[in-house]
Amino acid sequence: MAMSSVNPDLVRERQKCSFDVQELVHFIDGGEEHTLERREVENLVLDIKELKDVVPEEFLSHKERYENSIRKACILYEFFRKYSETNNTLDAFSPTNKYRVQMGVFKDISPFMLHMGMFVPTIMNQSAPDQAAEWLPKALNLEIIGTYAQTELGHGTFLRGLETTATYDPKTEEFVLNSPTLTAYKWWPGGLAHTANHCIVVAQLYTNGKCYGVHPFFVQIRDSETHMPLTGVKVGEIGPKLGFNTANNGFLGFNNFRIPRMNMLMKNAQVLKDGTYVKAKSDKLTYGTMVFVRVLIVTDMAYELSRASTIAVRYAAVRHQSQPKPGEPEPAIIEYVTQQHKLFIAIATSHAYRVTGNWLWNTYSKVTSDMGKGNLDQLPELHALACCLKAVCSRDATLRIEECRLACGGHGYMASSGLPIIQNIAAATITYEGEYTVLMLQTARYLVKAWKQASVGKVMTPTVAYLVDFSKNSNHIWENTPEGIIRGFHAVGAGKTQAAFEAVQAHEKTGLDFEDAWNRASVQLVNASEAHCRAILCEMSWAEMQRLSQTLSPNLRKVVLELIEMYIVFWALEKRGELLMYTKIQKDDIAVLQKRYEELLAAVRPNAVGLVDAFDIRDEILNSTLGAFDGRVYERLMEEALKSPLNAEPVNRSFHQYLKPLIKAKL
Amino acid sequence: MNVNKDLQNERNKCSFNVRELTEFIDGGKNRTLERKHIEKLILAQKDELFGGTPEDYLSHKEKYERAIQTNVIILKIVQDFMRDANGGDLTNYRDVLTTLLNFVVSREGTPFALHFMMFLPVFLSQADEEQQMEWLPRAWNCNIIGSYAQTELGHGTFIRGLETTATYDAATKEFVLHSPTVTSYKWWPGALGHTANYCVVVAQLHTKGQCHGIHSFIVQVRDEETHMPLAGIRVGEIGAKMGLNMINNGFIGFNHVRIPRRHLLMKHAQVLEDGTYVKSRNSKLNYGAMVFVRVVIVFDSVNYLSKAVTIATRFAAVRRQSQLKANEPECQIIDFLTQQHKLFIGIATCHALKMTATKLWDTFNEVQQQLRGGNLERLPELHALACCLKAVSTADTAALAEGGRRACGGHGYMRSSGLPQTCAVLDAACTFEGDNTVLLLQTARFLVKVWRGLDTLKLTPTVAYLRTTLTEGFNDKWDNTVEGIIKGFQTVSMRKISECVSCMAKRMMSGMSQEEAWNMTSVQLVAAAESHCRVIIISYFHEEFVKVSSSFSPALRRVMKLLVELYTLYWALDKLQDLLKYTSISKTDTEQLQERYEDTLNALRPDAVGLVDAFDIMDEILQSTLGAYDGRVYERLMEEALKSPLNAEPVNRSFHQYLKPLMQGKL
């Protein structure tokens, strides 16, 4: 792109930047070689002409959007199939931005998302070796397309309540699948409606007259040749949603549908030919895929934040509004401190989540490899960690993204700004793969257990070790440093855990049984989990950024550390009430922190555009009239509007049919 | 009607007379009867209004056509109603508007909203008598459909920066309208795309070589017979948005378009035939329409929030999930305290904001009387009040509706739940008619002015507390009652304003200009304005409740008192950081507040469904699979899904075109 066509405000901003943007790009990608690989994939995909939309997605009908997304998905996956012949693509199952280019293709969610995101990982994690040998190559080679059907109309969170049944018939050595009620219908799986021909189905396993709880089964649902639903299968789509409208979410019901015994995924539990049930070595083994998905959500949120902040920061540099000083030109809105307050924290949060998410991924990898060796000790801690981090990161990210959208004023409400869909996709994350409140309460259960152990001085796992210290009523002096604030958040985490724990006990004393007491204290238990999670986010992002930034040039190191510091100070100010309650912080300290926060905003200000440029998101992936690299905001808004089919005719037919008779009506 | 058993149980439990509360909400028995009458008329045309493929499946263009078709029917029904109402008087105008806004049949708005919400009110407040005689009857009768075009691509908030020009040509006694740049295109006005044929246009008035700032003009946009855009006018729609896709927001540009001199709205300023400009008596007179619209927005936000809480509360009563205790049936999710925490505050907020807005409305009418008598004393206060109330109400209702949506889990993400669309309307309100941050800063400006003149100014009622909080001993002893909490909030607000003022003074002493100091302090100024608004809402809610409760039956009085308590406690706990910093509240006090809050949730639990039933929103207007009166949640979800055109065929054509070739390696 010729620099001359770039908005002059953006050019000026880029000249102000104090660090080498390319160095930060490489840092974010995890090394220069990864940047090069990512860019290669992006170039190859975006060069495919057939993947471009003629009419923007948002003008199409629901059905047209589906057809368009399938068209693009097939072309794209055909490309990936060829690409994987000469390149390693298994890194798709780890935190990486290499394949985010798909967002530029689909604008929303790929109808194949669950194929790679859930179907393949479940086969990898839960099928026996001979099963994997049969299914995995087909799945990876897209000879079959699959999805993962767990959630039902009536049950999401409470897995034990699922109603779909798989009853073993030893005579034919088959399982018989049934959906006994309307609420037993599977509901939500992406790609299930009209796309997938195979599916992992989670159902209650019955054999020899006994129910053994939920287990996964490999089920073919459509004919490979005709794609017609097989007899006994009722399948369709669930309708439009807030986002995910190209994900092709479906429903599925079974009527005495038979599958071979060996279609039960048998890595852990098994059913023998005669119907004997063989238990899994540990009931925790099935946590694997669930934790895997939650872990990846943290880095996904880091990426969504980078998209939203890129759009909002570039727009804020281009948009001019108001005249605070008479006679002077209107300033760019990025000069307003209220605007900086909304936007810079989004950049900082993206970095905090990326480094914390990568740390969580490494922890996950270590725990799973230990599990392979039979050591399950660290699983409960990992589970508790993944629960609260998934919950808090998805919710905070959605809030930050919405702030970015609101910071763009009315234009942020336009679909063409790209912000509504980013917000809507992030908002879904709060609910799927474990609803926010439910996950927070799971972490709370772990915390309460840890608190009980801590109070008798037992050794704790690392992420809750701080509880031991605070259970002894230790009183630390307050310090206005990142380390001091992190210690303060530990104090809050411990204090809130203690308060919630005591609330449970107090309710029990009034005669309530434990579960009722737990419920009565649950608002406080959620708060305790949140405090614990904030402590972890601050602690780990600070430690990890310190560690990772050692190789950076001094200029850049300063910038990235200031971002994490901003993240920590922002939360200290947000949670100053809790700090006031549980630490020795003084009112004057709050003023010091406020001042430090304002200094950090000022420090980020000249680098703001450079920082979002370093997220290195191509215009085609950003898909935003407000956020494109060249800053031609108003021209693009108009160009996109003119693509509306409504604008193809000056007068819509509804005028003659309805409007004119109304207007011409006599008094 | 076959009502879900759980929901029926809830209704049997209700402790108060639902109809009594409905009549209170409507503003009297007669109002309720009137509303029911209109509902009957609407139901008589049910098939035309609600039949066919649900709007969510349609393309953008089809949605527009559907919007015109159905809204013309609604308009006719409401027109009949309006003829009986006393046209022209603003007091009754609110009823007309309320009626219209209550009966928006599409979940994405109506293209006629602007005609009534902006075009008519602006005309009423800015056109002189002769102009009103000429235009009003036609507008009232919908012989012309209007829009209001102020915002441009480049300017929203800063209206002095608008670029559209209206230059007076004394030779022909005409104004020449012109859009000199892309950024000067009007952008956003509802109905402007393809619906309105007239429009009030705000433009910079130039006469005799001098610019006199922005003024309003009435402009014909389209031919009344053919609906073709008139020569020199470029008009169209701006494209798809996050929500409100049936509003038909448009753009418009002028190329030297001539309009008669008398098309300048001349109630205040005038241009004489020879081009002489006659100034308005008072520049603040235009505040009137702005205050009016912002109060209407508060009422409308309450409307949408009451829809959201109705849906979420009924769903929470029907949905069963998790076994609190082994061997017991799964419990209704409304029994979870965390769920009550998400929902009940929404119910309380509807009442708090409605009562506050009603009081503001009454004050507005009083002030209108004073204005006619030339007394402008209370106008700045009223303006400041309307600004912060609009900002806080839209932000709160948007957040609470979103909380309600998430409280429905995945099903709240379905468009058939009605929640995504409801949230999108509330989201839009956060930026339209004055961006919330900008509005809060306007209120802050007023507060700072009052604070600086505290010793000399005569304090108007809503800021009188700034002086009383300064009296000795006001805040020495914390008191956990509603009155005590209100006093605490008053102290917080006073202290925050005072801190802002001294902070700015310090900055100016250190060499900053007044504007820079203002900008640097703006994050705190926004927070101070919010605190002031919290004082107003909580104290109005409390005072108004005390005032009206004598007419309530004891049962209703009890439950409404609980709502006032809940609302006050909720915000005290939410703003603990402020109370801890600025008042003498202790940690023990906060623990008691938390406990009382939890007890209040518990006390409201049996009446929750009754409380939302009292909003009395009929199913056809609610349009929600999750929230219908009968609670047939799962059946409706499936029924709606089956209406998807994608589900009409078992195999979509894209299978043969793309999916099959992909899977067989032949793409």
Short mmCIF file of C-alpha atoms in Angstrom, two decimals, chain A residues 45 48-57 60 64-80 102-112 246 623, chain B residues 654 658 662 667:
data_model
loop_
_atom_site.label_atom_id
_atom_site.label_comp_id
_atom_site.label_asym_id
_atom_site.label_seq_id
_atom_site.Cartn_x
_atom_site.Cartn_y
_atom_site.Cartn_z
CA VAL A 45 -5.43 -18.04 2.05
CA ILE A 48 -7.73 -17.35 -2.99
CA LYS A 49 -10.15 -15.17 -4.93
CA GLU A 50 -13.16 -17.44 -4.44
CA LEU A 51 -13.05 -16.84 -0.69
CA LYS A 52 -14.00 -13.19 -1.02
CA ASP A 53 -17.61 -12.12 -0.47
CA VAL A 54 -19.35 -10.09 -3.15
CA VAL A 55 -22.27 -9.01 -0.96
CA PRO A 56 -21.28 -8.58 2.71
CA GLU A 57 -22.52 -11.43 4.91
CA LEU A 60 -27.82 -12.13 3.34
CA GLU A 64 -27.86 -17.76 2.13
CA ARG A 65 -25.30 -17.21 4.84
CA TYR A 66 -25.14 -20.91 5.52
CA GLU A 67 -24.66 -21.76 1.88
CA ASN A 68 -21.99 -19.12 1.52
CA SER A 69 -20.14 -20.33 4.60
CA ILE A 70 -20.14 -23.95 3.41
CA ARG A 71 -18.79 -22.85 0.07
CA LYS A 72 -15.96 -20.99 1.75
CA ALA A 73 -15.31 -23.68 4.35
CA CYS A 74 -14.85 -26.33 1.67
CA ILE A 75 -12.51 -24.21 -0.39
CA LEU A 76 -10.53 -23.28 2.69
CA TYR A 77 -10.22 -26.81 4.02
CA GLU A 78 -9.23 -28.12 0.65
CA PHE A 79 -6.42 -25.59 0.83
CA PHE A 80 -5.43 -26.72 4.32
CA GLN A 102 -10.14 -18.01 9.05
CA MET A 103 -11.88 -15.13 10.79
CA GLY A 104 -11.25 -13.04 7.72
CA VAL A 105 -12.83 -15.72 5.58
CA PHE A 106 -15.94 -16.46 7.62
CA LYS A 107 -16.39 -13.11 9.41
CA ASP A 108 -18.29 -15.21 11.94
CA ILE A 109 -17.67 -18.87 12.85
CA SER A 110 -16.73 -21.70 10.51
CA PRO A 111 -19.31 -24.49 10.19
CA PHE A 112 -16.36 -26.87 10.57
CA THR A 246 -22.59 -19.48 10.19
CA ASN A 623 -12.81 -6.75 8.41
CA SER B 654 -24.41 -26.90 -0.81
CA TYR B 658 -19.15 -28.39 -2.10
CA LEU B 662 -14.55 -32.06 -0.48
CA LEU B 667 -13.02 -30.39 -5.02
#
